[in-house]
Coordinates of C-alpha atoms and ligand atoms in Angstrom, one line a residue:
M9 CA 34.6 7.1 100.8
Q10 CA 33.6 4.2 103.2
V11 CA 35.1 1.0 102.0
T12 CA 33.8 -2.2 103.6
F13 CA 35.0 -5.7 103.0
W14 CA 32.1 -8.3 102.7
G15 CA 34.2 -11.1 101.2
T16 CA 38.0 -11.3 101.2
R17 CA 38.6 -14.9 100.2
G18 CA 39.7 -16.0 96.8
S19 CA 38.7 -19.1 94.7
I20 CA 36.1 -20.6 97.0
A21 CA 34.2 -19.7 100.1
K22 CA 35.7 -21.2 103.2
A23 CA 33.5 -21.0 106.3
G24 CA 34.7 -22.6 109.5
P25 CA 36.6 -22.0 112.7
G26 CA 39.9 -21.3 110.9
T27 CA 38.6 -18.3 108.9
V28 CA 36.6 -16.4 111.6
R29 CA 38.6 -13.2 111.7
Y30 CA 39.5 -12.6 108.1
G31 CA 36.3 -14.2 106.9
G32 CA 35.3 -17.1 104.6
N33 CA 33.2 -15.3 101.9
T34 CA 34.6 -14.6 98.5
S35 CA 35.4 -11.3 96.9
C36 CA 33.0 -8.4 97.6
V37 CA 33.8 -4.9 98.6
S38 CA 31.4 -2.0 99.0
I39 CA 32.2 1.7 98.6
R40 CA 29.8 4.4 99.7
T41 CA 30.7 8.0 98.8
D42 CA 29.9 11.0 100.9
G43 CA 27.3 11.9 98.3
G44 CA 25.6 8.6 98.9
T45 CA 26.6 6.7 95.7
Q46 CA 26.6 3.0 96.3
L47 CA 29.3 1.0 94.5
V48 CA 29.9 -2.8 94.8
L49 CA 33.2 -4.3 93.6
D50 CA 32.7 -7.9 92.7
C51 CA 29.8 -10.1 93.8
G52 CA 31.3 -13.2 95.4
T53 CA 29.5 -14.8 98.3
G54 CA 30.2 -11.8 100.4
A55 CA 27.5 -10.0 98.4
H56 CA 24.8 -11.9 100.3
G57 CA 25.7 -10.1 103.6
L58 CA 26.0 -6.8 101.8
G59 CA 22.6 -7.1 100.2
Q60 CA 21.0 -7.9 103.5
H61 CA 22.7 -4.9 105.1
L62 CA 21.6 -2.5 102.4
L63 CA 18.0 -3.6 102.6
A64 CA 18.0 -3.4 106.4
T65 CA 19.4 0.1 106.4
A66 CA 17.3 1.4 103.5
D67 CA 14.7 3.1 105.6
G68 CA 12.0 2.6 103.0
R69 CA 14.0 4.3 100.2
P70 CA 15.0 2.4 97.0
V71 CA 18.3 0.6 97.2
D72 CA 20.1 1.6 94.0
G73 CA 23.7 1.1 93.0
H74 CA 26.4 0.1 90.6
I75 CA 28.2 -3.3 90.6
L76 CA 31.6 -3.5 89.0
I77 CA 32.6 -7.0 88.2
S78 CA 36.4 -7.6 87.8
H79 CA 35.8 -10.9 85.8
T80 CA 33.3 -13.7 85.7
H81 CA 35.2 -16.5 87.6
W82 CA 32.9 -18.1 90.2
D83 CA 34.5 -16.4 93.2
H84 CA 33.6 -13.0 91.8
I85 CA 30.0 -13.5 90.7
Q86 CA 28.5 -16.4 92.8
G87 CA 26.9 -14.0 95.3
L88 CA 25.1 -12.1 92.5
P89 CA 22.0 -14.4 92.5
F90 CA 21.8 -13.9 96.3
F91 CA 22.2 -10.1 96.3
A92 CA 18.8 -9.2 97.7
P93 CA 18.4 -5.7 96.4
L94 CA 18.0 -7.2 92.9
F95 CA 14.8 -8.9 94.0
V96 CA 13.1 -5.7 95.1
Q97 CA 10.8 -3.8 92.8
G98 CA 11.7 -0.1 92.4
N99 CA 15.4 -0.6 92.8
T100 CA 17.8 0.1 90.0
W101 CA 21.1 -1.6 89.5
H102 CA 23.8 -1.2 86.9
I103 CA 26.1 -4.2 86.5
S104 CA 29.3 -3.5 84.6
G105 CA 32.3 -5.7 83.8
P106 CA 34.6 -6.7 81.0
S107 CA 32.9 -8.5 78.2
G108 CA 34.2 -12.0 79.0
L109 CA 35.3 -14.8 76.7
G110 CA 32.7 -15.4 74.1
G111 CA 29.7 -13.4 75.3
S112 CA 28.5 -10.2 76.8
L113 CA 28.5 -9.7 80.6
G114 CA 24.7 -10.0 80.7
E115 CA 24.8 -13.4 78.9
I116 CA 27.5 -14.8 81.1
L117 CA 25.7 -13.7 84.3
A118 CA 22.4 -15.1 82.9
G119 CA 24.3 -18.4 82.4
Q120 CA 24.8 -19.0 86.1
M121 CA 21.1 -18.3 86.7
E122 CA 19.8 -20.8 84.2
Y123 CA 17.1 -23.1 85.7
R124 CA 19.6 -26.0 86.0
Y125 CA 21.6 -24.0 88.5
F126 CA 19.2 -21.5 90.1
P127 CA 15.5 -21.2 90.6
V128 CA 15.1 -17.6 89.4
E129 CA 16.2 -16.5 85.9
I130 CA 18.0 -13.2 85.5
G131 CA 15.1 -11.8 83.4
Q132 CA 12.8 -12.4 86.3
L133 CA 14.6 -10.1 88.8
S134 CA 12.2 -7.5 90.2
A135 CA 14.7 -4.6 90.2
H136 CA 15.5 -2.7 87.1
V137 CA 18.8 -4.1 86.1
E138 CA 21.1 -2.9 83.2
H139 CA 24.3 -4.5 82.0
H140 CA 27.3 -2.7 80.6
D141 CA 30.2 -4.2 78.9
L142 CA 33.4 -2.3 79.7
V143 CA 36.7 -1.9 78.0
E144 CA 39.7 0.1 79.2
G145 CA 38.9 3.7 79.7
T146 CA 37.4 6.2 82.1
F147 CA 33.8 7.0 82.9
E148 CA 31.7 8.6 85.5
I149 CA 29.2 7.2 88.0
D150 CA 27.5 10.1 89.7
D151 CA 30.2 11.6 91.9
I152 CA 32.7 8.9 91.1
V153 CA 35.3 8.8 88.3
V154 CA 36.2 5.2 87.4
S155 CA 39.2 4.2 85.3
T156 CA 39.7 0.6 84.1
Q157 CA 42.7 -1.4 83.1
Y158 CA 43.2 -5.0 82.1
L159 CA 44.9 -7.2 84.6
N160 CA 47.1 -10.2 84.0
H161 CA 44.8 -13.2 84.6
P162 CA 43.6 -16.2 82.5
A163 CA 40.2 -14.5 82.0
L164 CA 39.6 -11.0 80.7
T165 CA 39.8 -9.1 84.0
L166 CA 39.5 -5.4 84.8
G167 CA 41.1 -3.5 87.7
Y168 CA 39.1 -0.4 88.9
R169 CA 40.6 2.9 89.9
I170 CA 37.9 4.7 91.9
E171 CA 38.2 8.5 92.4
A172 CA 35.7 10.2 94.7
D173 CA 35.6 12.5 97.8
G174 CA 39.1 13.7 96.9
A175 CA 40.6 10.3 97.3
V176 CA 41.6 7.2 95.3
V177 CA 40.8 3.6 95.9
V178 CA 42.1 1.0 93.5
Y179 CA 40.6 -2.5 93.3
S180 CA 43.0 -4.9 91.7
S181 CA 41.9 -8.5 92.3
D182 CA 43.2 -11.5 90.4
H183 CA 46.4 -10.3 88.8
E184 CA 49.7 -12.1 88.3
P185 CA 53.0 -10.3 87.8
Y186 CA 53.7 -10.0 84.1
D187 CA 57.4 -10.8 84.8
Q188 CA 57.3 -14.0 86.9
E189 CA 60.6 -13.2 88.4
L190 CA 59.0 -10.3 90.3
A191 CA 56.9 -12.8 92.3
V192 CA 59.7 -13.0 94.8
G193 CA 60.2 -9.2 94.8
G194 CA 62.1 -6.8 92.6
D195 CA 61.9 -3.5 90.7
L196 CA 58.7 -3.3 88.7
G197 CA 60.3 -0.7 86.5
R198 CA 62.2 -3.4 84.6
N199 CA 59.4 -4.1 82.2
R200 CA 56.7 -1.9 80.8
H201 CA 53.7 -4.0 81.6
D202 CA 54.4 -4.2 85.4
D203 CA 55.3 -0.6 85.2
A204 CA 52.0 0.2 83.6
H205 CA 50.3 -1.6 86.4
A206 CA 52.2 0.5 88.9
R207 CA 51.1 3.6 87.1
F208 CA 47.5 2.5 87.2
V209 CA 47.5 2.1 91.0
A210 CA 49.8 5.2 91.5
D211 CA 49.4 7.3 94.5
A212 CA 46.3 5.4 95.7
D213 CA 45.1 6.2 99.2
L214 CA 43.9 2.6 99.4
L215 CA 45.0 -0.3 97.2
I216 CA 43.0 -3.5 97.5
H217 CA 45.2 -6.1 95.8
D218 CA 45.3 -9.8 95.2
A219 CA 48.0 -11.2 97.4
Q220 CA 47.0 -14.9 97.4
Y221 CA 50.5 -16.3 97.6
L222 CA 53.9 -15.9 99.2
G223 CA 56.9 -15.7 96.9
A224 CA 58.0 -19.1 98.2
E225 CA 54.7 -20.7 97.1
Y226 CA 54.7 -19.1 93.7
P227 CA 56.6 -21.7 91.7
D228 CA 53.7 -24.1 92.2
H229 CA 51.2 -21.5 91.1
V230 CA 52.8 -20.0 88.0
G231 CA 50.1 -19.0 85.5
W232 CA 47.2 -19.2 87.9
G233 CA 46.8 -15.5 87.6
H234 CA 47.6 -14.4 91.2
S235 CA 50.0 -12.1 93.0
T236 CA 52.4 -12.6 95.8
V237 CA 52.8 -10.6 98.9
E238 CA 56.3 -9.5 97.9
Y239 CA 55.1 -8.3 94.5
V240 CA 52.3 -6.3 96.1
V241 CA 54.6 -4.6 98.5
D242 CA 57.1 -3.7 95.8
L243 CA 54.2 -2.4 93.7
A244 CA 52.9 -0.2 96.5
R245 CA 56.4 1.2 97.0
R246 CA 57.0 1.9 93.4
A247 CA 53.6 3.4 92.9
G248 CA 53.6 5.6 96.1
V249 CA 50.5 3.9 97.5
H250 CA 49.5 5.1 100.9
R251 CA 47.7 2.0 102.3
V252 CA 47.5 -1.5 101.0
A253 CA 44.9 -4.2 101.8
L254 CA 46.1 -7.7 101.1
Y255 CA 43.1 -9.4 99.5
H256 CA 41.9 -12.6 97.9
H257 CA 43.2 -14.8 100.7
D258 CA 43.9 -18.4 99.7
P259 CA 41.0 -20.7 100.9
S260 CA 43.5 -23.0 102.5
R261 CA 44.8 -20.2 104.7
T262 CA 43.7 -20.0 108.4
D263 CA 43.5 -16.8 110.3
A264 CA 46.8 -17.5 111.9
Q265 CA 48.4 -18.1 108.5
V266 CA 47.0 -14.8 107.2
D267 CA 48.5 -13.1 110.3
A268 CA 51.8 -14.7 109.3
L269 CA 51.4 -13.5 105.7
L270 CA 50.8 -10.0 107.0
E271 CA 53.9 -10.2 109.2
L272 CA 55.9 -11.3 106.2
A273 CA 54.6 -8.4 104.1
R274 CA 55.6 -5.9 106.8
E275 CA 59.1 -7.5 107.0
H276 CA 59.4 -7.3 103.2
A277 CA 58.3 -3.7 103.4
A278 CA 60.9 -2.8 106.0
T279 CA 63.6 -4.4 103.8
A280 CA 62.4 -2.9 100.6
G281 CA 61.9 0.6 102.2
Y282 CA 58.1 0.8 101.9
D283 CA 56.7 2.9 104.7
G284 CA 53.0 2.9 103.8
E285 CA 50.4 1.0 105.9
I286 CA 49.8 -2.7 105.2
L287 CA 46.7 -4.5 106.4
A288 CA 45.1 -7.8 105.5
A289 CA 41.5 -7.3 104.4
A290 CA 39.1 -8.7 107.0
E291 CA 35.5 -9.4 106.3
G292 CA 33.2 -7.0 108.1
S293 CA 35.9 -4.3 108.5
T294 CA 35.5 -0.7 107.2
V295 CA 38.2 1.6 106.0
E296 CA 37.5 5.4 105.7
V297 CA 39.3 6.9 102.8
R298 CA 39.4 10.6 102.2
G299 CA 41.7 13.2 100.7
G300 CA 41.9 16.7 99.2
R301 CA 42.5 16.0 95.6
P302 CA 40.6 17.9 92.9
R303 CA 38.1 15.9 90.8
P304 CA 39.8 14.4 87.8
T305 CA 38.6 15.3 84.3
V306 CA 37.0 12.7 82.1
S307 CA 37.5 12.7 78.4
G308 CA 36.0 9.4 77.3
A309 CA 32.4 8.4 77.5
R310 CA 31.1 5.3 79.0
T311 CA 31.4 2.4 76.5
S312 CA 28.0 0.8 76.1
S313 CA 27.6 -2.9 75.3
A314 CA 26.8 -2.0 71.7
A315 CA 29.9 0.0 71.4
A316 CA 32.1 -2.6 72.8
S317 CA 30.9 -5.3 70.4
A318 CA 31.0 -3.0 67.4
L319 CA 34.5 -2.0 68.3
A320 CA 35.8 -5.5 68.3
A321 CA 35.4 -5.8 64.6
R322 CA 38.4 -3.8 63.2
S323 CA 40.0 -7.0 61.8
N324 CA 39.0 -10.5 62.7
L325 CA 42.2 -12.0 61.3
A326 CA 45.1 -13.4 63.3
V327 CA 48.4 -14.2 61.7
V328 CA 50.3 -16.9 63.6
C329 CA 54.0 -17.6 62.9
A330 CA 55.5 -20.4 64.9
R331 CA 57.8 -23.4 64.3
T332 CA 57.4 -25.5 67.3
P333 CA 54.2 -27.6 66.5
E334 CA 52.9 -27.5 70.1
I335 CA 53.2 -23.7 70.2
A336 CA 51.8 -23.2 66.7
D337 CA 48.7 -25.3 67.7
A338 CA 48.2 -23.5 70.9
L339 CA 48.4 -20.0 69.3
A340 CA 46.1 -20.9 66.3
G341 CA 43.7 -22.7 68.7
A342 CA 43.4 -19.7 71.0
A343 CA 42.7 -17.4 68.0
R344 CA 40.1 -19.8 66.6
A345 CA 38.5 -20.1 70.0
E346 CA 38.2 -16.3 70.0
H347 CA 36.4 -16.6 66.6
L348 CA 39.2 -15.2 64.6
E349 CA 40.1 -16.2 61.1
V350 CA 43.7 -17.6 61.3
I351 CA 46.6 -17.6 58.8
A352 CA 49.1 -20.0 60.4
T353 CA 52.6 -20.5 58.9
D354 CA 56.1 -21.5 60.0
D355 CA 57.6 -19.3 57.2
L356 CA 58.6 -15.8 58.1
H357 CA 58.2 -14.4 54.6
E358 CA 54.8 -15.9 54.3
A359 CA 53.8 -14.3 57.7
F360 CA 55.2 -11.0 56.6
D361 CA 53.3 -11.0 53.3
A362 CA 50.1 -11.9 55.1
V363 CA 50.6 -9.0 57.5
R364 CA 51.4 -6.6 54.7
S365 CA 48.5 -7.6 52.4
R366 CA 45.8 -8.6 54.8
E367 CA 46.4 -6.1 57.7
P368 CA 45.4 -8.5 60.5
G369 CA 44.0 -7.4 63.9
I370 CA 46.7 -9.3 65.7
V371 CA 49.9 -11.1 65.1
L372 CA 51.3 -14.0 67.2
I373 CA 54.9 -14.9 66.8
E374 CA 57.0 -17.6 68.4
A375 CA 60.3 -16.1 69.7
I376 CA 63.0 -18.4 68.2
A377 CA 66.3 -18.7 69.9
D378 CA 68.2 -17.6 66.8
A379 CA 66.2 -14.3 66.9
V380 CA 64.5 -14.6 63.5
G381 CA 61.1 -14.0 65.2
F382 CA 62.5 -10.6 66.2
D383 CA 63.5 -9.9 62.6
L384 CA 59.9 -10.4 61.6
V385 CA 58.7 -8.0 64.3
A386 CA 61.1 -5.4 63.0
A387 CA 60.0 -5.9 59.4
I388 CA 56.4 -5.5 60.3
R389 CA 57.1 -2.3 62.3
H390 CA 58.8 -0.9 59.2
L391 CA 55.7 -1.4 56.9
E392 CA 54.5 1.8 55.4
R393 CA 50.8 1.6 56.2
P394 CA 50.3 2.4 59.9
T395 CA 47.3 0.0 59.9
A396 CA 49.7 -2.8 59.2
S397 CA 52.8 -1.6 61.1
G398 CA 50.9 -0.8 64.2
V399 CA 49.3 -4.2 64.6
P400 CA 49.5 -5.6 68.2
I401 CA 52.2 -8.3 68.2
I402 CA 52.2 -10.9 71.0
M403 CA 55.4 -12.8 71.2
V404 CA 55.6 -16.2 72.9
G405 CA 58.8 -17.8 74.0
R406 CA 60.5 -19.7 76.7
S407 CA 61.8 -17.8 79.6
E408 CA 65.4 -18.2 78.4
A409 CA 64.6 -15.9 75.5
R410 CA 63.5 -13.2 77.9
W411 CA 66.8 -11.4 77.6
R412 CA 65.7 -10.2 74.2
L413 CA 62.9 -8.3 75.8
D414 CA 64.8 -5.3 76.9
A415 CA 66.4 -4.6 73.5
D416 CA 63.3 -5.3 71.5
E417 CA 60.6 -4.3 73.9
T418 CA 59.3 -1.3 72.1
H419 CA 58.4 -3.3 69.1
I420 CA 56.6 -6.1 70.8
T421 CA 53.2 -5.4 72.2
E422 CA 53.3 -8.2 74.8
W423 CA 55.6 -11.0 75.8
L424 CA 54.1 -14.3 77.0
V425 CA 56.3 -16.9 78.6
W426 CA 55.7 -20.4 77.2
P427 CA 54.1 -22.7 78.4
A428 CA 51.1 -20.4 78.6
S429 CA 47.6 -21.7 79.3
P430 CA 45.1 -21.5 76.5
F431 CA 43.0 -19.2 78.7
F432 CA 45.9 -16.8 79.2
L433 CA 46.4 -16.8 75.4
R434 CA 42.8 -16.1 74.7
T435 CA 42.6 -13.4 77.2
K436 CA 45.6 -11.6 75.8
L437 CA 44.2 -11.8 72.3
R438 CA 40.9 -10.4 73.3
A439 CA 42.4 -7.7 75.4
W440 CA 44.6 -6.4 72.6
L441 CA 41.9 -6.6 70.0
L442 CA 39.6 -4.6 72.3
R443 CA 42.3 -2.2 73.3
R444 CA 43.2 -1.4 69.8
S445 CA 39.7 -0.9 68.6
S446 CA 38.6 1.0 71.6
R447 CA 41.4 3.5 71.5
W448 CA 41.0 4.1 67.8
Q449 CA 37.6 4.5 66.3
N450 CA 36.5 4.9 62.8
A451 CA 34.1 7.8 62.3
P452 CA 30.6 6.7 61.3
L453 CA 29.5 7.8 57.9
P454 CA 27.5 11.0 57.8
D455 CA 23.8 10.6 57.1
D456 CA 24.1 12.5 53.8
E457 CA 27.2 10.5 52.7
A458 CA 26.2 9.8 49.1
Q459 CA 25.2 13.3 48.4
R460 CA 28.2 14.6 50.2
I461 CA 30.6 12.5 48.1
E462 CA 28.8 13.6 44.9
A463 CA 29.1 17.3 46.0
L464 CA 32.8 16.8 46.7
H465 CA 33.5 15.1 43.4
G466 CA 31.5 17.8 41.7
L467 CA 34.0 20.4 42.9
G468 CA 36.6 18.9 40.6
V469 CA 39.4 19.7 43.0
L470 CA 40.5 16.2 44.1
D471 CA 44.0 15.2 42.9
T472 CA 44.7 18.6 41.5
A473 CA 48.0 20.4 42.1
P474 CA 48.5 22.6 45.1
E475 CA 47.3 26.1 44.6
Q476 CA 48.4 29.4 46.1
R477 CA 44.8 30.4 46.8
F478 CA 44.4 27.6 49.3
D479 CA 47.9 27.5 50.6
R480 CA 47.7 31.1 51.7
H481 CA 44.7 30.4 53.8
A482 CA 46.5 27.4 55.4
D483 CA 49.5 29.6 56.0
E484 CA 47.4 32.3 57.5
I485 CA 45.7 30.1 60.0
R486 CA 49.0 28.4 60.8
A487 CA 50.6 31.7 61.7
T488 CA 47.5 33.1 63.5
L489 CA 47.2 30.1 65.8
D490 CA 51.0 29.4 66.0
V491 CA 50.6 25.8 65.0
P492 CA 53.1 23.7 63.0
I493 CA 50.5 22.0 60.8
A494 CA 47.5 23.3 58.8
L495 CA 45.6 21.4 56.2
V496 CA 42.7 21.8 53.7
S497 CA 41.5 18.2 54.0
L498 CA 38.8 16.7 51.8
V499 CA 37.1 13.5 53.1
D500 CA 36.7 11.2 50.1
T501 CA 35.0 7.8 50.0
E502 CA 38.1 5.8 51.2
R503 CA 40.6 8.5 52.0
Q504 CA 41.3 12.1 53.1
W505 CA 43.1 14.1 50.5
F506 CA 44.8 17.3 51.2
K507 CA 44.4 20.2 48.8
S508 CA 46.8 22.1 51.0
H509 CA 49.2 20.5 53.4
R510 CA 51.4 23.0 55.3
G511 CA 53.9 21.7 57.8
V512 CA 53.5 18.0 56.9
D513 CA 54.6 16.2 53.8
V514 CA 51.6 13.9 53.2
V515 CA 49.1 14.2 50.4
E516 CA 46.5 11.7 51.7
T517 CA 45.8 9.1 54.3
P518 CA 43.2 6.3 54.6
R519 CA 39.9 7.6 55.8
E520 CA 39.9 5.3 58.9
M521 CA 42.9 7.4 60.2
S522 CA 41.2 10.7 59.4
L523 CA 40.4 12.9 62.4
C524 CA 38.6 15.2 59.9
A525 CA 36.2 12.3 59.2
H526 CA 35.0 12.8 62.8
A527 CA 35.0 16.6 62.4
I528 CA 32.6 16.6 59.5
L529 CA 30.0 14.9 61.6
G530 CA 29.4 18.2 63.4
D531 CA 28.8 21.7 62.1
D532 CA 31.3 23.5 64.3
V533 CA 35.0 23.1 65.3
L534 CA 36.0 19.7 66.6
Q535 CA 38.7 20.4 69.1
V536 CA 40.8 17.5 70.5
E537 CA 43.0 19.1 73.2
D538 CA 45.0 15.9 73.8
T539 CA 44.6 13.1 71.4
L540 CA 46.2 10.6 73.8
A541 CA 43.5 11.2 76.3
D542 CA 40.7 10.6 73.8
P543 CA 39.7 7.0 73.3
R544 CA 38.7 7.8 69.7
F545 CA 42.2 8.8 68.7
A546 CA 44.8 7.5 71.2
D547 CA 45.8 4.5 69.1
N548 CA 45.2 6.2 65.7
P549 CA 48.4 5.7 63.8
L550 CA 48.7 9.5 63.2
V551 CA 48.8 9.8 67.0
A552 CA 50.6 6.6 68.2
D553 CA 53.1 6.8 65.4
A554 CA 54.7 9.5 63.2
P555 CA 53.8 12.4 63.0
R556 CA 52.5 11.8 66.6
L557 CA 49.8 14.4 66.6
R558 CA 48.7 15.4 70.1
F559 CA 46.4 18.3 69.3
Y560 CA 43.8 18.7 66.5
A561 CA 41.1 21.2 65.7
G562 CA 39.1 21.0 62.5
M563 CA 36.4 23.3 61.2
P564 CA 34.0 21.6 58.6
L565 CA 34.0 23.1 55.1
T566 CA 30.2 23.4 54.5
L567 CA 29.1 23.9 50.9
A568 CA 26.1 26.0 49.9
D569 CA 24.0 22.8 49.7
G570 CA 25.0 21.8 53.2
S571 CA 27.5 19.1 52.3
R572 CA 30.5 19.0 54.7
V573 CA 33.1 17.9 52.3
G574 CA 36.2 18.3 54.5
T575 CA 37.8 20.6 57.0
L576 CA 40.3 23.4 57.5
C577 CA 42.3 21.8 60.3
V578 CA 45.3 22.5 62.4
A579 CA 47.4 20.2 64.4
D580 CA 50.3 20.2 66.9
Y581 CA 52.8 17.8 68.5
R582 CA 51.7 18.9 72.0
P583 CA 48.4 19.3 73.7
R584 CA 46.8 22.7 73.1
H585 CA 43.7 24.6 73.8
L586 CA 42.2 27.1 71.4
D587 CA 40.4 30.0 73.1
D588 CA 37.3 31.7 71.7
D589 CA 39.2 34.2 69.6
Q590 CA 41.3 31.4 68.1
L591 CA 38.2 29.3 67.4
A592 CA 36.6 32.4 65.7
A593 CA 39.7 32.8 63.5
L594 CA 39.6 29.1 62.5
R595 CA 35.9 29.5 61.5
R596 CA 36.6 32.6 59.6
V597 CA 39.4 31.2 57.5
A598 CA 37.4 28.0 56.9
T599 CA 34.6 30.1 55.4
A600 CA 37.1 31.7 53.1
V601 CA 38.4 28.3 52.0
T602 CA 34.8 27.1 51.3
T603 CA 34.3 30.1 49.1
E604 CA 37.5 29.3 47.2
L605 CA 36.4 25.6 46.8
Q606 CA 33.1 26.7 45.2
R607 CA 34.7 29.3 42.9
R608 CA 35.3 26.9 40.0
Ligands
ZN9 ZN1 39.4 -14.8 92.1
ZN10 ZN1 39.9 -15.3 88.7

């Protein structure tokens, strides 16, 4: 990959004699693969120069490509209306980014091109332009595999992990340490969010990372959503990054000051024991990145804009439990701004009842010094229905309460230090709602749902006692495939009910948790080799919580009239792969089960 910096500045463009060497344009990086795929990371004012360059070197061919926007703050999109390839007929551009606060990416980008601000509207662009709203996941662009992860910033922001040509480049702009104490340096392994960030950038050949501040400057910039040099160096060390480009330079920094910042980064690296290469991103410079890694496998599909908005609707209810009026107002206000219905209370029992009976999409709790907030978390996590117990819980508290974090960490989804800006709160809400819904998808109803349910009920088998004639088939397939769990699962209107359940002591689950509800959409085996790697199932309570299924294979039970009433399915606690012979066995036994079902 050829990585070129077209804009390295954060916040606002800063032209002038003081920014000649590192450049004055805002965020824009281009990546060109050996195969010729053109990627653009962010479209700050640097995109103007890139666009000119692409047209000048096009040689009469169309200039096509893909733009990945980290987020829609000015410094990352302001060059888009000046990106010349969008104005040339015959060119095709895909613009992807996180769906921002309160609108799709396309709507937000159109906003900055309204006639009040710009003489050409987005719909009048001559090139063919498509917008894609992204959530966390993995997708492919030609010869590139892209993975995304939310960053810690007061607007919904995605980092991009780009794998191509046997190498990895990670673009992580506009990110603040989750643990503010790490801004002056320290071990990222101490908390799971910074550790997750390290895993996202792990082993990168080139990490382009926000390093706007020095640790000493950080106290005046807490909550602004940016990193420090010390944090980035410690991140690179922990993550085994080979080369780091300090990026998103503060607009007030001169070239000499960026030199000094780089010097400080290298000193910190020497002290901390990081021996990778550190450079400060300079406008106009190109870095060659290559390696010998195999191409990664992709399990998830690209999430289209339609999918992203449909996904967000699992539950639009937020339960807020806070006692400090200022915090209660801020939490409820953020939830309402995100168009959520809000139940707000200062009473722990009321909050608990609301979570149990209403199954909200998100819960916000104020951490209270006497630890009662943590009791509420524990009570929620012990609820029986996984749809209630697995709800994302954001806890907000003053930094003094942080000491609770280690002990209770696994139960809290995310910890926010108060005071937190309304934008940070909204971003967290949106990110967790999207995360949950994008990694756990309800199966759509089959086209013949009404007829299918009628056929199922007509069998007269639902809610009958276990029978040897079904159990022996389940036992047979369990032994043949050497799996711990085998089920004869019938997908009813609101539930899946097990006529036979071998290896697991459950008679039914809600349909929204049913993997079989996905299997009956096809006419052959649905094999999920690793549920955690599949965005449809990773956060399904049967996967994320007990019994923690990692493998699933279900063969539809198809009646004579064509109705797929359920499955014969097998499951395991570890990833598996069924070969052709094993799949054939599953099909064969499923046919025998279907025969039994229709015998009455
Ligand atoms: Zn920025
Ligand atoms: Zn920003």
